[in-house]
Tab-separated table of C-alpha atoms and ligand atoms in Angstrom:
chain	number	residue	atom	x	y	z
A	1	MET	CA	6.623	-22.523	-9.412
A	2	PRO	CA	3.875	-20.575	-11.275
A	3	THR	CA	5.046	-18.330	-14.106
A	4	PRO	CA	4.562	-14.524	-13.829
A	5	THR	CA	2.761	-13.005	-16.840
A	6	PRO	CA	2.990	-9.202	-17.214
A	7	LEU	CA	-0.292	-7.393	-16.388
A	8	ILE	CA	0.643	-3.750	-15.698
A	9	SER	CA	3.852	-2.500	-17.315
A	10	ALA	CA	6.556	-0.453	-15.600
A	11	GLU	CA	5.604	2.484	-17.846
A	12	GLN	CA	1.921	2.253	-16.886
A	13	ILE	CA	2.895	2.116	-13.207
A	14	GLN	CA	5.149	5.158	-13.454
A	15	ALA	CA	2.483	7.163	-15.283
A	16	ARG	CA	-0.121	6.298	-12.649
A	17	VAL	CA	2.297	6.983	-9.772
A	18	GLY	CA	2.788	10.476	-11.224
A	19	GLU	CA	-0.989	11.057	-11.275
A	20	LEU	CA	-1.362	9.752	-7.723
A	21	ALA	CA	1.450	12.034	-6.529
A	22	THR	CA	-0.260	15.060	-8.078
A	23	ALA	CA	-3.621	14.138	-6.538
A	24	LEU	CA	-1.960	13.547	-3.172
A	25	ALA	CA	-0.158	16.898	-3.244
A	26	HIS	CA	-3.520	18.646	-3.778
A	27	ARG	CA	-4.962	17.066	-0.631
A	28	ILE	CA	-2.308	18.410	1.763
A	29	PRO	CA	-1.945	22.154	2.476
A	30	ASP	CA	1.179	23.827	1.063
A	31	GLY	CA	3.987	24.263	3.550
A	32	GLU	CA	2.988	21.220	5.600
A	33	PRO	CA	5.069	18.188	4.587
A	34	PRO	CA	3.063	14.991	4.100
A	35	HIS	CA	4.219	12.207	6.413
A	36	LEU	CA	4.204	9.012	4.357
A	37	ILE	CA	4.013	5.658	6.111
A	38	GLY	CA	4.885	2.693	3.908
A	39	VAL	CA	3.426	-0.688	4.768
A	40	LEU	CA	6.177	-3.300	4.662
A	41	LYS	CA	7.217	-5.261	2.980
A	42	GLY	CA	5.166	-4.999	-0.195
A	43	GLY	CA	4.825	-1.200	-0.180
A	44	PHE	CA	8.541	-0.382	-0.316
A	45	MET	CA	8.814	0.070	-4.099
A	46	PHE	CA	5.616	2.081	-4.493
A	47	LEU	CA	6.625	4.367	-1.615
A	48	ALA	CA	10.074	4.928	-3.140
A	49	ASP	CA	8.579	5.950	-6.490
A	50	LEU	CA	5.758	8.000	-4.939
A	51	VAL	CA	8.096	10.199	-2.849
A	52	ARG	CA	10.231	10.879	-5.922
A	53	ALA	CA	7.140	11.863	-7.908
A	54	LEU	CA	5.806	14.218	-5.213
A	55	PRO	CA	6.621	17.829	-6.023
A	56	ARG	CA	7.338	18.797	-2.372
A	57	PRO	CA	9.304	17.763	0.717
A	58	VAL	CA	7.988	14.789	2.689
A	59	THR	CA	8.888	12.760	5.741
A	60	VAL	CA	8.860	8.968	5.639
A	61	ASP	CA	8.246	6.153	8.092
A	62	PHE	CA	7.291	2.480	7.901
A	63	ALA	CA	4.932	0.036	9.587
A	64	ARG	CA	4.975	-3.724	9.479
A	65	LEU	CA	1.855	-5.794	9.904
A	66	ALA	CA	1.133	-9.459	9.412
A	67	SER	CA	-2.095	-11.237	8.689
A	68	TYR	CA	-2.170	-14.886	9.435
A	69	GLY	CA	-3.352	-17.472	6.986
A	70	THR	CA	-2.052	-19.951	4.483
A	71	GLY	CA	-0.763	-19.463	0.936
A	72	THR	CA	-2.806	-16.807	-0.828
A	73	THR	CA	-5.615	-16.409	1.750
A	74	SER	CA	-5.708	-14.288	4.896
A	75	SER	CA	-7.280	-15.364	8.205
A	76	GLY	CA	-8.599	-12.014	9.373
A	77	GLU	CA	-6.293	-11.613	12.349
A	78	VAL	CA	-3.837	-8.761	11.785
A	79	GLN	CA	-0.980	-7.904	14.133
A	80	LEU	CA	0.997	-4.680	14.194
A	81	LEU	CA	4.553	-6.037	14.321
A	82	THR	CA	6.443	-2.753	13.926
A	83	ALA	CA	4.506	0.376	14.863
A	84	PRO	CA	5.263	3.671	13.122
A	85	HIS	CA	6.544	6.641	15.118
A	86	PRO	CA	3.923	8.970	16.701
A	87	VAL	CA	1.907	11.014	14.183
A	88	ARG	CA	0.113	13.604	16.303
A	89	ASP	CA	-0.778	16.708	14.235
A	90	ARG	CA	0.881	15.315	11.106
A	91	HIS	CA	-0.688	15.011	7.664
A	92	VAL	CA	-0.333	11.247	7.456
A	93	VAL	CA	-0.436	9.271	4.219
A	94	VAL	CA	-0.592	5.484	4.452
A	95	VAL	CA	1.006	3.888	1.393
A	96	GLU	CA	-0.110	0.331	0.581
A	97	ASP	CA	0.874	-1.827	-2.361
A	98	ILE	CA	-2.449	-3.692	-2.387
A	99	VAL	CA	-5.695	-3.696	-0.436
A	100	ASP	CA	-7.396	-7.049	-0.485
A	101	THR	CA	-9.637	-7.810	2.520
A	102	GLY	CA	-8.799	-4.332	3.850
A	103	LEU	CA	-8.043	-5.732	7.296
A	104	THR	CA	-4.378	-4.644	7.260
A	105	LEU	CA	-5.270	-1.066	6.317
A	106	GLU	CA	-8.105	-0.999	8.854
A	107	ARG	CA	-5.779	-2.168	11.652
A	108	LEU	CA	-3.151	0.463	10.806
A	109	ARG	CA	-5.742	3.250	10.445
A	110	ARG	CA	-7.130	2.437	13.879
A	111	HIS	CA	-3.645	2.617	15.383
A	112	LEU	CA	-2.834	5.937	13.691
A	113	LEU	CA	-6.152	7.663	14.423
A	114	ALA	CA	-5.682	6.969	18.144
A	115	ASP	CA	-2.681	9.308	17.971
A	116	ARG	CA	-4.798	12.140	16.479
A	117	PRO	CA	-3.036	13.075	13.219
A	118	ARG	CA	-4.156	16.328	11.556
A	119	SER	CA	-5.293	14.323	8.534
A	120	LEU	CA	-5.111	10.740	7.337
A	121	THR	CA	-5.056	9.842	3.645
A	122	THR	CA	-4.826	6.303	2.312
A	123	VAL	CA	-3.187	5.439	-1.005
A	124	ALA	CA	-3.041	1.993	-2.574
A	125	LEU	CA	-1.423	1.130	-5.875
A	126	LEU	CA	-3.707	-1.880	-6.320
A	127	ASP	CA	-7.214	-2.563	-5.070
A	128	LYS	CA	-9.239	-5.770	-5.047
A	129	PRO	CA	-12.598	-4.325	-3.926
A	130	SER	CA	-14.543	-7.543	-4.391
A	131	ARG	CA	-12.398	-9.222	-1.698
A	132	ARG	CA	-13.142	-6.619	0.981
A	133	ARG	CA	-13.984	-7.765	4.527
A	134	SER	CA	-13.788	-4.278	6.045
A	135	ASP	CA	-15.472	-0.991	5.141
A	136	VAL	CA	-12.138	0.850	5.174
A	137	THR	CA	-11.890	3.778	2.744
A	138	ILE	CA	-9.058	4.105	0.222
A	139	ASP	CA	-8.727	7.716	-0.857
A	140	LEU	CA	-6.488	7.160	-3.900
A	141	VAL	CA	-6.249	3.941	-5.918
A	142	GLY	CA	-3.829	3.196	-8.743
A	143	PHE	CA	-5.406	0.195	-10.431
A	144	THR	CA	-8.289	-2.157	-9.683
A	145	VAL	CA	-7.523	-5.872	-9.945
A	146	GLU	CA	-9.990	-8.720	-10.317
A	147	ALA	CA	-10.385	-10.880	-7.230
A	148	ASP	CA	-9.250	-14.128	-8.815
A	149	ARG	CA	-5.925	-12.713	-10.081
A	150	PHE	CA	-2.930	-13.305	-7.829
A	151	VAL	CA	-0.522	-10.495	-8.568
A	152	VAL	CA	3.199	-10.221	-7.870
A	153	GLY	CA	6.024	-7.848	-8.713
A	154	TYR	CA	6.738	-4.185	-7.908
A	155	GLY	CA	7.090	-5.159	-4.237
A	156	LEU	CA	4.441	-7.884	-4.109
A	157	ASP	CA	5.490	-11.478	-3.552
A	158	LEU	CA	4.479	-15.085	-3.426
A	159	ASP	CA	6.541	-16.750	-0.707
A	160	GLN	CA	9.110	-13.905	-1.010
A	161	HIS	CA	9.572	-14.411	-4.776
A	162	HIS	CA	9.035	-11.843	-7.563
A	163	ARG	CA	9.169	-8.656	-5.424
A	164	GLN	CA	11.992	-7.278	-7.594
A	165	LEU	CA	10.029	-7.187	-10.869
A	166	PRO	CA	9.604	-3.581	-12.108
A	167	TYR	CA	6.070	-4.430	-13.346
A	168	ILE	CA	2.963	-6.147	-11.961
A	169	ALA	CA	2.442	-9.701	-13.137
A	170	VAL	CA	-0.249	-12.353	-12.731
A	171	LEU	CA	0.725	-15.807	-11.598
A	172	ASP	CA	-0.606	-18.523	-13.837
A	173	PRO	CA	-0.974	-21.834	-12.078
A	174	SER	CA	1.426	-24.345	-13.710
B	201	PRP	C1	-0.035	-7.789	1.755
B	201	PRP	C2	-0.037	-6.370	1.221
B	201	PRP	C3	-0.915	-5.629	2.181
B	201	PRP	C4	-1.839	-6.700	2.728
B	201	PRP	C5	-3.194	-6.502	2.158
B	201	PRP	O1	0.940	-7.880	2.725
B	201	PRP	O2	1.256	-5.860	1.172
B	201	PRP	O3	-0.168	-5.028	3.226
B	201	PRP	O4	-1.322	-7.961	2.322
B	201	PRP	O5	-4.066	-7.548	2.541
B	201	PRP	P1	-5.431	-7.318	3.273
B	201	PRP	O6	-6.105	-6.146	2.643
B	201	PRP	O7	-6.167	-8.616	3.027
B	201	PRP	O8	-5.170	-7.103	4.721
B	201	PRP	P2	1.461	-9.291	3.238
B	201	PRP	O9	0.734	-9.656	4.502
B	201	PRP	O10	1.422	-10.289	2.123
B	201	PRP	O11	2.953	-8.994	3.673
B	201	PRP	P3	4.180	-8.477	2.791
B	201	PRP	O12	3.794	-7.116	2.257
B	201	PRP	O13	5.286	-8.404	3.783
B	201	PRP	O14	4.438	-9.475	1.682
């Protein structure tokens, strides 16, 4: 089993989550609660911290998608396994832990836009732009990660391990 080496500390994450929450609050008109949709499973921890950092009431939902592939690579085929509730006229915020190829976010965006939300904002804690296979836009990004770094922790896993870490770590092959 590869060993996780800390990359982004819990303190750095919390500071950045606070900045993202402030930026997000500025994008949505006052008096209209943002409707946050967390992408399971990896996004659960980021969503939980983001809603607590937002200085206003929100509503929350979840979506579950799966991309097929082996180990650390994705095939390009993404299925919507658990669809979120309807979002018509809502100010929707999609909350992702990491955007890699962008195919998961693209698939979910397509699904949500078909329901005609009032606005759609995308937030990702981590971004690997050099791995992109879609031209999907991420409105707010926490940290950029180099393509060759496999990151775990703070919700992200390798074969369901390491999700519970309060920080982001890199897996060293060993
Ligand atoms: C990860 C991550 C994103 C997606 C990003 O989920 O949580 O949702 O991959 O990859 P992409 O940009 O290449 O589509 P994963 O499929 O590993 O499922 P999990 O969150 O349940 O672990």
